[in-house]
Short mmCIF file of C-alpha atoms and ligand atoms in Angstrom, two decimals:
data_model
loop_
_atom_site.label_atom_id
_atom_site.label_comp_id
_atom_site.label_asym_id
_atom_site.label_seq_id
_atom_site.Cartn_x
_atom_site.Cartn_y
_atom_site.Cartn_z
CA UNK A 1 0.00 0.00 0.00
CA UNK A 2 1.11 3.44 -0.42
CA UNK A 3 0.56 7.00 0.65
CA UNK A 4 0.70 10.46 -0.90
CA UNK A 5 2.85 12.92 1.03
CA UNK A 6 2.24 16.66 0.47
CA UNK A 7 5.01 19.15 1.70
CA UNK A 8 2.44 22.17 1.12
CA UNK A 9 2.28 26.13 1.17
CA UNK A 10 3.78 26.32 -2.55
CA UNK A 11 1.29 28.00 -4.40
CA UNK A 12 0.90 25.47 -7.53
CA UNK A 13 2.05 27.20 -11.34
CA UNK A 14 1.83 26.52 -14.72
CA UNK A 15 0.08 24.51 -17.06
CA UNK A 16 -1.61 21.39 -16.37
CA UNK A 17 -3.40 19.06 -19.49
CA UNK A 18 -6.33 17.16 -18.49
CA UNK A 19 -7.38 14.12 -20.01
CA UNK A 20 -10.36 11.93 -20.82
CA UNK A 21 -13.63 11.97 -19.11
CA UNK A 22 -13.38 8.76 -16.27
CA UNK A 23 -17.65 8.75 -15.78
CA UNK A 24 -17.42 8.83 -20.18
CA UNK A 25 -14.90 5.99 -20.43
CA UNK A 26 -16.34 3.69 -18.05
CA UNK A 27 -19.37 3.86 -19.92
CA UNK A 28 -18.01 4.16 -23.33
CA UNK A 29 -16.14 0.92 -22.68
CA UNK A 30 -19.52 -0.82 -22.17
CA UNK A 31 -21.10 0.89 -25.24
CA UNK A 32 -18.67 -1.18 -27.28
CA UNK A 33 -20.34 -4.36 -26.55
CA UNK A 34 -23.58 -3.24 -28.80
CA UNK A 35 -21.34 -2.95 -32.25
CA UNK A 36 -20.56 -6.01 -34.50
CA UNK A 37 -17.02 -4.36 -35.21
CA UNK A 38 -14.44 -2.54 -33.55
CA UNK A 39 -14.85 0.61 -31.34
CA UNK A 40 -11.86 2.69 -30.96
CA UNK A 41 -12.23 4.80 -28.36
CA UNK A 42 -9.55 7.91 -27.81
CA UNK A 43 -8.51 10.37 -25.11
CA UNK A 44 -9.27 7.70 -22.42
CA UNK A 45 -7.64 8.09 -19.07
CA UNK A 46 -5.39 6.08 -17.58
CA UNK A 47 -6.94 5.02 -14.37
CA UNK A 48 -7.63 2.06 -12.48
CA UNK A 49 -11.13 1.92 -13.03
CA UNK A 50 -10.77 1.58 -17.38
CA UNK A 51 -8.37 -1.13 -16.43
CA UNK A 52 -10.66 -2.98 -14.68
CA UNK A 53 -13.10 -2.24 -17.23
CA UNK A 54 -11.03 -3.80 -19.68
CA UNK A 55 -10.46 -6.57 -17.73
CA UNK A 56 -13.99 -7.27 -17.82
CA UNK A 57 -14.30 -7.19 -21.78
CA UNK A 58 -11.98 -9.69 -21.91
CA UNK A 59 -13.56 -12.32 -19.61
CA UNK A 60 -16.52 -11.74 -21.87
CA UNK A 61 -14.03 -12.77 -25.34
CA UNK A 62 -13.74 -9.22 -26.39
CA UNK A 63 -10.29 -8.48 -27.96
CA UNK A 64 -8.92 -5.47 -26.38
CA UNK A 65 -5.68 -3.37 -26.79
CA UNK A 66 -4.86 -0.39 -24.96
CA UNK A 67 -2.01 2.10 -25.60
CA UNK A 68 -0.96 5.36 -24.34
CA UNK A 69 -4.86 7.11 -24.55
CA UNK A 70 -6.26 4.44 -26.89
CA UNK A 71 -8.53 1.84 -26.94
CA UNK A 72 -9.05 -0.69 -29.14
CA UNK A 73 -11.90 -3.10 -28.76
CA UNK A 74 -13.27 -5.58 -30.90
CA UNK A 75 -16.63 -7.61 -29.78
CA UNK A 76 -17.07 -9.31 -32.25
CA UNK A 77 -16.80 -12.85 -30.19
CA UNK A 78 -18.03 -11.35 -26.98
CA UNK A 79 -20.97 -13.61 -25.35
CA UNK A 80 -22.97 -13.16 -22.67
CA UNK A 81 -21.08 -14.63 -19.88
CA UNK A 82 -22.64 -14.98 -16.21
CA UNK A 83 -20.68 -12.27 -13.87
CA UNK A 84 -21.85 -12.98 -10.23
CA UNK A 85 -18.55 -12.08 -8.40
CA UNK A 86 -14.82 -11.14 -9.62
CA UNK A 87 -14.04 -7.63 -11.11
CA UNK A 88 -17.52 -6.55 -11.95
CA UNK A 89 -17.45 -6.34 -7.65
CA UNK A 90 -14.65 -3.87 -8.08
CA UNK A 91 -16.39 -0.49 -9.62
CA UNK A 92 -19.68 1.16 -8.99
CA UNK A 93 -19.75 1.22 -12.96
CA UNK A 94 -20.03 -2.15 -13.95
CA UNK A 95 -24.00 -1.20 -13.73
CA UNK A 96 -23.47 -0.49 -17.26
CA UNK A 97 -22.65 -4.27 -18.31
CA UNK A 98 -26.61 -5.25 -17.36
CA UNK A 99 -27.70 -2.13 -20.40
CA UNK A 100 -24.98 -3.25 -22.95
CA UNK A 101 -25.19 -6.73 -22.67
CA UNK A 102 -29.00 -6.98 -22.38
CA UNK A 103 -28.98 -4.53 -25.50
CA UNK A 104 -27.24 -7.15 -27.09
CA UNK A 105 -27.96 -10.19 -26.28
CA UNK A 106 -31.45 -10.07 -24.46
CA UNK A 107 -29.99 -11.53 -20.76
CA UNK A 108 -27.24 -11.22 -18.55
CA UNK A 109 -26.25 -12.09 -15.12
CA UNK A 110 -24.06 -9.43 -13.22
CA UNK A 111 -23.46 -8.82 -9.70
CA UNK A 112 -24.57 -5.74 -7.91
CA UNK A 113 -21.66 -3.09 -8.40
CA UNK A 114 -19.00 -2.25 -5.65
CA UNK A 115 -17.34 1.54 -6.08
CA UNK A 116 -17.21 4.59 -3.47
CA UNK A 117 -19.44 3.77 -0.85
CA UNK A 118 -20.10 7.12 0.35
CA UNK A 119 -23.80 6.40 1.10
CA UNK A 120 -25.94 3.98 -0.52
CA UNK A 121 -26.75 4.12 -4.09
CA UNK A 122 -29.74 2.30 -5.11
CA UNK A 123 -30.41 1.06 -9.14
CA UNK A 124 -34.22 0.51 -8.92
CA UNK A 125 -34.50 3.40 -11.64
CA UNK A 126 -31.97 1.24 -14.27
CA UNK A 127 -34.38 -1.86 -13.12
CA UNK A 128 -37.29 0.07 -13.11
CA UNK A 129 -36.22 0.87 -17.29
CA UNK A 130 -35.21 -2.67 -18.08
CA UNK A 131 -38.33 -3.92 -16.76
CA UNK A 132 -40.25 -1.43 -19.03
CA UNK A 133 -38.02 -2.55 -21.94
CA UNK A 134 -39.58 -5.66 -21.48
CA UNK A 135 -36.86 -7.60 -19.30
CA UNK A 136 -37.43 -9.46 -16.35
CA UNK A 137 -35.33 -8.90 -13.33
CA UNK A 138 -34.52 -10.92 -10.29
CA UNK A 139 -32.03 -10.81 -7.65
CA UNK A 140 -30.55 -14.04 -6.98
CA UNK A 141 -27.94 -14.24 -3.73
CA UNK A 142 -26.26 -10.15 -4.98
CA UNK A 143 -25.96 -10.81 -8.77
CA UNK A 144 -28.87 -9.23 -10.96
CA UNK A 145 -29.98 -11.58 -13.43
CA UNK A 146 -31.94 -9.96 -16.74
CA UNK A 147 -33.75 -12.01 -19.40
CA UNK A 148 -35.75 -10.72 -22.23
CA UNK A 149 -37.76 -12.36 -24.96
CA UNK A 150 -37.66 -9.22 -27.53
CA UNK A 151 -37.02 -5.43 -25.77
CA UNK A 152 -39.89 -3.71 -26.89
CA UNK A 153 -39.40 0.53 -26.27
CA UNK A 154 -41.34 2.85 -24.01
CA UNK A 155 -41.93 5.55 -22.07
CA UNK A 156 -39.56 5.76 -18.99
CA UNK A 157 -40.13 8.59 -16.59
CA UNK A 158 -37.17 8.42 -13.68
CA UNK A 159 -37.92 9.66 -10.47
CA UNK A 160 -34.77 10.86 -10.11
CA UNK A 161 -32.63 12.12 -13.07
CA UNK A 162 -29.86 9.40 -12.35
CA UNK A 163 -26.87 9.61 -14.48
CA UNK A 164 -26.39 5.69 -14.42
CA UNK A 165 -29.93 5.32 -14.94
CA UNK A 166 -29.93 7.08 -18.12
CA UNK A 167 -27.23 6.00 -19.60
CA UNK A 168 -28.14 2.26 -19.00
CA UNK A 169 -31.60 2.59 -20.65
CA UNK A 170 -29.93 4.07 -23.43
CA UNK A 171 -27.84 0.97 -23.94
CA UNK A 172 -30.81 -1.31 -23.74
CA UNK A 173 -33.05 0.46 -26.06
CA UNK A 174 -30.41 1.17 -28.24
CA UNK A 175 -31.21 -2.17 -30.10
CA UNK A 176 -34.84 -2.58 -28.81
CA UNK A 177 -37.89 -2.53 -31.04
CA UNK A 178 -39.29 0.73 -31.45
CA UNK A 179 -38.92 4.28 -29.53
CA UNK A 180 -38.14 4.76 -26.30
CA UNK A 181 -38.56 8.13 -24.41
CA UNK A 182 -36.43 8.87 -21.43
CA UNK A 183 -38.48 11.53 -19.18
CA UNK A 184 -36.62 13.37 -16.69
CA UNK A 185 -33.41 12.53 -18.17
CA UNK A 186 -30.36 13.08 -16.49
CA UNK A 187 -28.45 16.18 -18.58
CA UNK A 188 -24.68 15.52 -17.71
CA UNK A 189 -22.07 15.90 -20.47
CA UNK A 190 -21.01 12.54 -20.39
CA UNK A 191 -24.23 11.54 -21.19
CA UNK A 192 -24.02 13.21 -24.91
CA UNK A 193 -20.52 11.77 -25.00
CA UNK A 194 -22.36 8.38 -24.88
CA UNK A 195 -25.22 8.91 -26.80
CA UNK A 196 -22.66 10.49 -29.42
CA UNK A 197 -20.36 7.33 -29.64
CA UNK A 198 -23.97 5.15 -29.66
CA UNK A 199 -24.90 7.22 -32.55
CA UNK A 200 -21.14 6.93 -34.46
CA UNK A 201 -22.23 3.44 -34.31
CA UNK A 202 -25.60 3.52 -36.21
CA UNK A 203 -27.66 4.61 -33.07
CA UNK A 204 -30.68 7.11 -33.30
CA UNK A 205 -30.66 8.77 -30.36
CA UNK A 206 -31.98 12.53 -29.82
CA UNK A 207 -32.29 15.19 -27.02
CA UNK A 208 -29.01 13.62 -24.95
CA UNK A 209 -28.46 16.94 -22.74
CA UNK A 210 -31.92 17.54 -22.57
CA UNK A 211 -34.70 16.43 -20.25
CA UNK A 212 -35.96 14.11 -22.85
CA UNK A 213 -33.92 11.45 -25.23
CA UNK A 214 -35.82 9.87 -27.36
CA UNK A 215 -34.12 6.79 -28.69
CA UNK A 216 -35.39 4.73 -32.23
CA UNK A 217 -34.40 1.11 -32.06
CA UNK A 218 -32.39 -0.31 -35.03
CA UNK A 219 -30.97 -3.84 -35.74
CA UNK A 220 -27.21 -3.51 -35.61
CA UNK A 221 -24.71 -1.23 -34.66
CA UNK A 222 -21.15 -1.03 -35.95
CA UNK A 223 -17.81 -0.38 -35.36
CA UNK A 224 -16.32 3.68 -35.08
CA UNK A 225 -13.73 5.76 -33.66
CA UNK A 226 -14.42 7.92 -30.83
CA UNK A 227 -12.54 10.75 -28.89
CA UNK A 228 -13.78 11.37 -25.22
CA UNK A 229 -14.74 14.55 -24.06
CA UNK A 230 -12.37 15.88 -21.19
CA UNK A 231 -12.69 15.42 -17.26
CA UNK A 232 -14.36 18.35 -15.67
CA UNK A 233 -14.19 16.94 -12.15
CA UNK A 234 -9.93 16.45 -12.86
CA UNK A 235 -10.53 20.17 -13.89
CA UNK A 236 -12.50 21.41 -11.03
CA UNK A 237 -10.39 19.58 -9.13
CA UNK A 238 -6.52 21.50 -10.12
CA UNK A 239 -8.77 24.85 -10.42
CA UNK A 240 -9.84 24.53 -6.80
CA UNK A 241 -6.10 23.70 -5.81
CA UNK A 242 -4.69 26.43 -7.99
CA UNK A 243 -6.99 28.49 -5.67
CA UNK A 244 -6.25 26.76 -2.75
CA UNK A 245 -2.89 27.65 -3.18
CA UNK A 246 -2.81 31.14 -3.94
CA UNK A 247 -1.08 30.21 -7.21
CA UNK A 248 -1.83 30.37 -11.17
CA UNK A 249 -2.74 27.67 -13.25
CA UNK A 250 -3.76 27.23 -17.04
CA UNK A 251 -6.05 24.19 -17.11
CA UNK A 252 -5.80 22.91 -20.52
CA UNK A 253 -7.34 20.59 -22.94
CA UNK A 254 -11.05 20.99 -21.33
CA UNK A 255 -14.40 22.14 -22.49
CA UNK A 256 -15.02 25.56 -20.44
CA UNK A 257 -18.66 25.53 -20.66
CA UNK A 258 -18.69 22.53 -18.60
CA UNK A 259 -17.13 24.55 -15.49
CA UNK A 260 -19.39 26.80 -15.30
CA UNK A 261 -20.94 26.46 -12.28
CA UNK A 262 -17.97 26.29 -9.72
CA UNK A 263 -16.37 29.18 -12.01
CA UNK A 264 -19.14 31.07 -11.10
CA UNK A 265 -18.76 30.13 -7.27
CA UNK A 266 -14.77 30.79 -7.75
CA UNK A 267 -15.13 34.20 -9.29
CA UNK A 268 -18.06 35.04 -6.33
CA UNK A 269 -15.36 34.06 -3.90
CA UNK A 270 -12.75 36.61 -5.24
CA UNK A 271 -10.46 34.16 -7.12
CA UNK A 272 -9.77 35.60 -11.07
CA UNK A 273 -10.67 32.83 -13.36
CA UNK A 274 -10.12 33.82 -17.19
CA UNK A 275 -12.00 31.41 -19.58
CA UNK A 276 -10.03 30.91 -23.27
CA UNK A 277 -11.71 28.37 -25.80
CA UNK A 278 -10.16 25.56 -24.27
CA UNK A 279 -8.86 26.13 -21.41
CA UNK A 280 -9.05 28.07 -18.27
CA UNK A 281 -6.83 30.17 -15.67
CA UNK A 282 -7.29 30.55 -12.46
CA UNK A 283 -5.14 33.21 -10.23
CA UNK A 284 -5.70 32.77 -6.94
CA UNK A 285 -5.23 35.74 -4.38
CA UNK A 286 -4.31 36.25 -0.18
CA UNK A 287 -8.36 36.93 0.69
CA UNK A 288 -11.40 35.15 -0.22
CA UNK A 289 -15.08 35.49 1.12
CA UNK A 290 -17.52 33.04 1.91
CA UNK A 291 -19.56 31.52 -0.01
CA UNK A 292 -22.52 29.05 -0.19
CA UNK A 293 -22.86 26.23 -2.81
CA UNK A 294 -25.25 23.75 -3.58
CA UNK A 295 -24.33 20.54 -5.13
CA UNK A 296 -27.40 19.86 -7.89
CA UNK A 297 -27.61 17.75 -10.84
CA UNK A 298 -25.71 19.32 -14.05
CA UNK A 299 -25.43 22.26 -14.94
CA UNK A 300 -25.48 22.99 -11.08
CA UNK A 301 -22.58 22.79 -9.02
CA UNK A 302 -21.10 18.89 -9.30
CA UNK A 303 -21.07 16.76 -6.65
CA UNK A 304 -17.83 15.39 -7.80
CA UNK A 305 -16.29 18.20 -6.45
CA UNK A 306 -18.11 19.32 -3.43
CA UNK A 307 -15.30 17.87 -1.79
CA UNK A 308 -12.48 19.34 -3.10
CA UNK A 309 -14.42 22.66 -2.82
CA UNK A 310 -14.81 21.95 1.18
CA UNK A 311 -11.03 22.03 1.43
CA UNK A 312 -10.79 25.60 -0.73
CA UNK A 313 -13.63 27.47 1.64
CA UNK A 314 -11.52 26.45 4.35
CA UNK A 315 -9.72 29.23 3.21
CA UNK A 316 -11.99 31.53 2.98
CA UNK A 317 -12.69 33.90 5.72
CA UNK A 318 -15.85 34.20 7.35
CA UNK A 319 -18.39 31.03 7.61
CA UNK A 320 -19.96 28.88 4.22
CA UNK A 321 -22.34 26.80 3.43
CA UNK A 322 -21.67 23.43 1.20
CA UNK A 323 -24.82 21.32 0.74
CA UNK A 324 -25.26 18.53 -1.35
CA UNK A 325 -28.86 17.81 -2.91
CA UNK A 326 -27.32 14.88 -4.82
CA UNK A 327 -26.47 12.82 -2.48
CA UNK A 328 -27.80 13.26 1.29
CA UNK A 329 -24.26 12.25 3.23
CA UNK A 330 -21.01 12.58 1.24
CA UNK A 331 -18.99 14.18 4.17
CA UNK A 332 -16.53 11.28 4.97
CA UNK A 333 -13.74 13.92 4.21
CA UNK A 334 -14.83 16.30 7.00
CA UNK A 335 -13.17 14.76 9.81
CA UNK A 336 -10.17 13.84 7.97
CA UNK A 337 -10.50 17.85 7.30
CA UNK A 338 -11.46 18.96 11.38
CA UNK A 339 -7.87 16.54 11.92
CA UNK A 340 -6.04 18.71 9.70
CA UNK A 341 -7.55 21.67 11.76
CA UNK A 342 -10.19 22.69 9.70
CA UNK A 343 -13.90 24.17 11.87
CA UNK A 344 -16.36 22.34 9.83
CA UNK A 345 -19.51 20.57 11.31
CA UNK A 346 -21.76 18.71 9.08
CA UNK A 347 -25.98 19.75 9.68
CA UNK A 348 -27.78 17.08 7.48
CA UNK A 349 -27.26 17.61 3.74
CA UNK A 350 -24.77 20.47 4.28
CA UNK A 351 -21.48 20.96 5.92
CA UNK A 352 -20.90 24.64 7.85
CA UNK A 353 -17.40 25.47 7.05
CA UNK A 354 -15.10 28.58 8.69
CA UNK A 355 -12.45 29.60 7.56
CA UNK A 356 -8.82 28.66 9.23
CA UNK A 357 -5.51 27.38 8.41
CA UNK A 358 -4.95 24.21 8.32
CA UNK A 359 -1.75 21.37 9.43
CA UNK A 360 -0.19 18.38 8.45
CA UNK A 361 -1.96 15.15 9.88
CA UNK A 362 -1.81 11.92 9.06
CA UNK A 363 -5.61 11.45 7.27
CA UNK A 364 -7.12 8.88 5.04
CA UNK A 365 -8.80 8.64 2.04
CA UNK A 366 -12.63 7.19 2.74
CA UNK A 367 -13.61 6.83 -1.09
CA UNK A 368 -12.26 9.12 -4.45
CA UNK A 369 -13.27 12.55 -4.15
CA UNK A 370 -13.00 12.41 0.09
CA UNK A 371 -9.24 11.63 -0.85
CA UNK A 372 -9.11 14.71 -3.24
CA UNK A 373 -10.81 16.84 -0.57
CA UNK A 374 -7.63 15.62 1.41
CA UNK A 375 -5.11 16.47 -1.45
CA UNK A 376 -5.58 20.09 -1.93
CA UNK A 377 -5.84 20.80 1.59
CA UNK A 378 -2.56 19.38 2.14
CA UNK A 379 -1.35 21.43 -0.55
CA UNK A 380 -2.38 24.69 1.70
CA UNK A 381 -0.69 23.59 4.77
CA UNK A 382 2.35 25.78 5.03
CA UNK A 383 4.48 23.25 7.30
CA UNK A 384 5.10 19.97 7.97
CA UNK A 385 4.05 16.75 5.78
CA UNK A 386 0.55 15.66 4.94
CA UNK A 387 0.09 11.57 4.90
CA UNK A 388 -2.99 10.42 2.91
CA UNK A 389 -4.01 7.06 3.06
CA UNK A 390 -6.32 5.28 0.74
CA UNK A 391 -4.20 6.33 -2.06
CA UNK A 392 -5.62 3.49 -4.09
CA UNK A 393 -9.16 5.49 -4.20
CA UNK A 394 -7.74 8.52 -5.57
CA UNK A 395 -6.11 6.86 -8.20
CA UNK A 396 -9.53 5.80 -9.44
CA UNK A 397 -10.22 9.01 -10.64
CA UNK A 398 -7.07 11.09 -11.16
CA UNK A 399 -4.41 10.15 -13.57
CA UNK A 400 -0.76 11.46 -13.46
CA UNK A 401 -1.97 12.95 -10.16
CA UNK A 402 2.01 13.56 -8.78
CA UNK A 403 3.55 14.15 -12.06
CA UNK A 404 0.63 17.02 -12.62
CA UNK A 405 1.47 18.20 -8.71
CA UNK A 406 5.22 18.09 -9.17
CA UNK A 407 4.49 19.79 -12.77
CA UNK A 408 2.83 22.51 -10.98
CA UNK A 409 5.57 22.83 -8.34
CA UNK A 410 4.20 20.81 -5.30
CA UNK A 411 6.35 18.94 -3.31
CA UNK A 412 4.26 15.72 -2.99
CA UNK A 413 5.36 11.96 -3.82
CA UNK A 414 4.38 8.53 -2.75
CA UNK A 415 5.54 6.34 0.26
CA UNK A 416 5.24 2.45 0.55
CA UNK A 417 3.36 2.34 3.49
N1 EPU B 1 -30.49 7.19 -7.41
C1 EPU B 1 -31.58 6.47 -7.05
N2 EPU B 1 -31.93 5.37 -7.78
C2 EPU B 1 -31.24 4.98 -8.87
C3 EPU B 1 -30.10 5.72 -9.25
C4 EPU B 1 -29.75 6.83 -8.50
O1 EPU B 1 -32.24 6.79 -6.07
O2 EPU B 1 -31.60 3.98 -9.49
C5 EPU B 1 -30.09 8.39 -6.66
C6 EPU B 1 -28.74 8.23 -5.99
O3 EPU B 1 -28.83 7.60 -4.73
C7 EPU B 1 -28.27 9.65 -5.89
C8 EPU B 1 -28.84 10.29 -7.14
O4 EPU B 1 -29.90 9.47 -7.55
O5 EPU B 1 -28.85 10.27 -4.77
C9 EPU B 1 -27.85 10.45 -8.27
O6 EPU B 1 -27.27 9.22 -8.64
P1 EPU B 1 -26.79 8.89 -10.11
O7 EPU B 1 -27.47 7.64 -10.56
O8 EPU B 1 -26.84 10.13 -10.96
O9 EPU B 1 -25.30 8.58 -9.84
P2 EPU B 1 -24.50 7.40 -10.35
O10 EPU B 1 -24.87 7.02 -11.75
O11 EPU B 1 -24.52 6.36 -9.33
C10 EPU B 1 -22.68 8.97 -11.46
C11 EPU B 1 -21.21 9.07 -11.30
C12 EPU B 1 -20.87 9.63 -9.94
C13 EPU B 1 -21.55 10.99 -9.78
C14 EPU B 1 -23.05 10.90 -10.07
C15 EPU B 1 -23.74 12.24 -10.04
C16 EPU B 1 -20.44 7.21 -12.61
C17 EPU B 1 -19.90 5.85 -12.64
N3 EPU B 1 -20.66 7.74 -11.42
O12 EPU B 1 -23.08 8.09 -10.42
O13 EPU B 1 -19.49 9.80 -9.90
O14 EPU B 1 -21.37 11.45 -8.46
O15 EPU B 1 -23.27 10.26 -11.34
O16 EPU B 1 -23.19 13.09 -11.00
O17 EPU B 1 -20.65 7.81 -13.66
C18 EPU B 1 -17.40 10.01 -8.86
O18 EPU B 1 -16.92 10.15 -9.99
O19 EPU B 1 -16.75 10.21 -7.79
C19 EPU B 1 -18.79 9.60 -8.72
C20 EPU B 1 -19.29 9.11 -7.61
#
């Protein structure tokens, strides 16, 4: 096991690239399984969960290669394999494998996802639209087993507009006979990246982005070559930490429009944030004020980075207000934070945060973003050396994390623990 030590108080400078989109590729991956031919899919991320991902594929008979930011897959010989246990345990994503492969091939047997366990995270809204495909669904001892004569399409209003949700009725109906309308869709931008690659592939999907999607069976879909859109939680992430630090960052490579909402919070806050076409600076400064946020469904403020935004109003002075209306309790990094020094108490969905400097502590990573919460506080303490444990988590969602640091002028590395 290792651990990420942080030597902070350098204010962070220069330019950092971000790459692809991890909640794109981990459903892009899955997409692959509806096409007769190869996908190639570029600008993915090199992270733990794609690996496992492709991992998966494989045990199914898919041929995949992966180099540098490319993927290669070719399903042609993929068949619907039972997946009660093994790696499908391992991410919250592998949700996506019941969509694709009952798309596909009308069953499949998967087990009910691991991932950040923040809270729980129900799927009765994916069951709830592979039931009105037409499938039947049992649980039998954890593993979800799906079985469908013919997917017939329909009219799917979600009670909640749940990114998984939508994206996994996509994949059934995809291939199912007729149209299917997705009410209350969730609006994220990965979930046009997915309805884009599904369309590349012979797909007829429309309104991804909007409330509604609308999605015309067809027959077969083919082979294509696909470029994912960039990760606006890795670029929320090193915008909050250029702030954080007091330093000046170009965050290239990204799609600004996505970032809209916390630069809006960063500018209200006092920090200068400059958007160019594809990219954006932030310049932080030696006061900030308060501010309150709410984490909503896109395009509010994400919840992906509530966390990381907890750590940057500890430096703000006076008191905020973070709430989260996505999900009801994803605090776990607010006592790591009140160990590093920070005055936070958590009041139901919201965490009351004032303003104070923080130390070095030894603190541990409870799930992905927690551990990035953890990160850029470290990287405002002005002596002494921050341990973070749980490094494993972090890596799930943030590639080339120390080279970008180091890149940037941090003074952080990893320790075998
Ligand atoms: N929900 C239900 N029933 C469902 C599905 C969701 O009640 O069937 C609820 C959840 O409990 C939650 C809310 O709806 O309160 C939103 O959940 P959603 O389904 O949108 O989340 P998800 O698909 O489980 C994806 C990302 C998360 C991200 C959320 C929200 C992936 C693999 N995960 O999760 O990413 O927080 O959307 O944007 O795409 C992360 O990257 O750290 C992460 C957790």
């Amino acid at each position: 096991m290792e651990k990420l030590m942080i030597s902070g108080g350098r204010p962070l400078r220069g330019t950092v690239t971000i790459s692809g989109a991890k909640n794109s590729a981990i459903a892009l991956i899955p997409a692959a399984i509806l096409a007769e031919s190869e996908v190639v899919l570029d600008n993915l991320p090199h992270l733990s969960d794609v690996a496992v991902y492709s991992e998966i594929l494989e045990e199914l008979g898919a041929r995949v290669s992966w180099e540098e930011s490319q993927m290669r897959i070719d399903p042609s010989n993929i068949r619907s394999i039972p997946m009660p246990n093994g790696p499908v345990k391992m991410l919250r994503a592998s949700y996506y494998m019941m969509g694709a492969l009952l798309g596909r091939f009308n069953e499949a047997i998967i087990g009910l996802p691991g991932g950040c366990n923040f809270e729980p995270r129900p799927i009765d809204q994916h069951i709830k639209g592979f039931e009105a495909l037409g499938a039947t669904v049992t649980n039998e001892h954890g593993a979800i087993h799906l079985k469908a004569t013919e997917l017939r399409g329909a009219k799917i209003y979600l009670d909640v507009s749940s990114v998984g949700a939508t994206i996994n009725i996509m994949l059934a109906a995809t291939r199912a006979k007729g149209l299917t309308t997705i009410e209350n869709a969730a609006k994220e931008p990965e979930i046009i990246d997915v309805a884009t690659l599904l369309n590349s592939m012979g797909a007829s999907i429309k309104g991804a982005g909007t409330e509604t999607i609308r999605i015309e069976g067809v027959k077969e879909l083919k082979g294509c070559r696909h470029s994912i859109i960039p990760d606006r939680i890795q670029a929320g992430t090193y915008m909050i930490a250029a702030a954080a630090t007091r330093g000046d960052v170009m965050i290239d490579g990204i799609i600004p429009k996505h970032l809209e909402a916390l630069t809006a919070k960063l500018l209200e806050m006092g920090v200068s944030v400059e958007e160019l076409d594809e990219s954006i600076r932030v310049i932080g400064t030696s006061r900030y004020e308060h501010v309150d946020v709410k984490a909503l469904v896109y395009p509010g403020f994400p919840t992906d980075i509530q966390s990381p935004m907890t750590s940057l109003l500890t430096q703000a002075e006076g008191v905020s207000v973070l709430s989260d209306f996505v999900y009801s309790n994803r605090f776990k990094h607010v006592p790591e934070l009140v160990r590093m020094g920070a005055k936070i108490r958590v009041e139901g969905r919201s965490a009351i945060i004032e303003g104070s400097s923080l130390n070095a502590a030894k603190v541990k990573a409870a799930d992905l973003r927690a551990g990035a919460a953890l990160v850029v506080a470290g990287l405002t303490v002005e002596s002494g050396v921050t341990e973070i444990s749980g490094v494993e988590l972090i890596d799930r969602g943030y590639d080339n994390l120390v080279t970008n640091l180091r890149m940037l002028g941090a003074d952080v590395w990893r320790q075998v623990e």
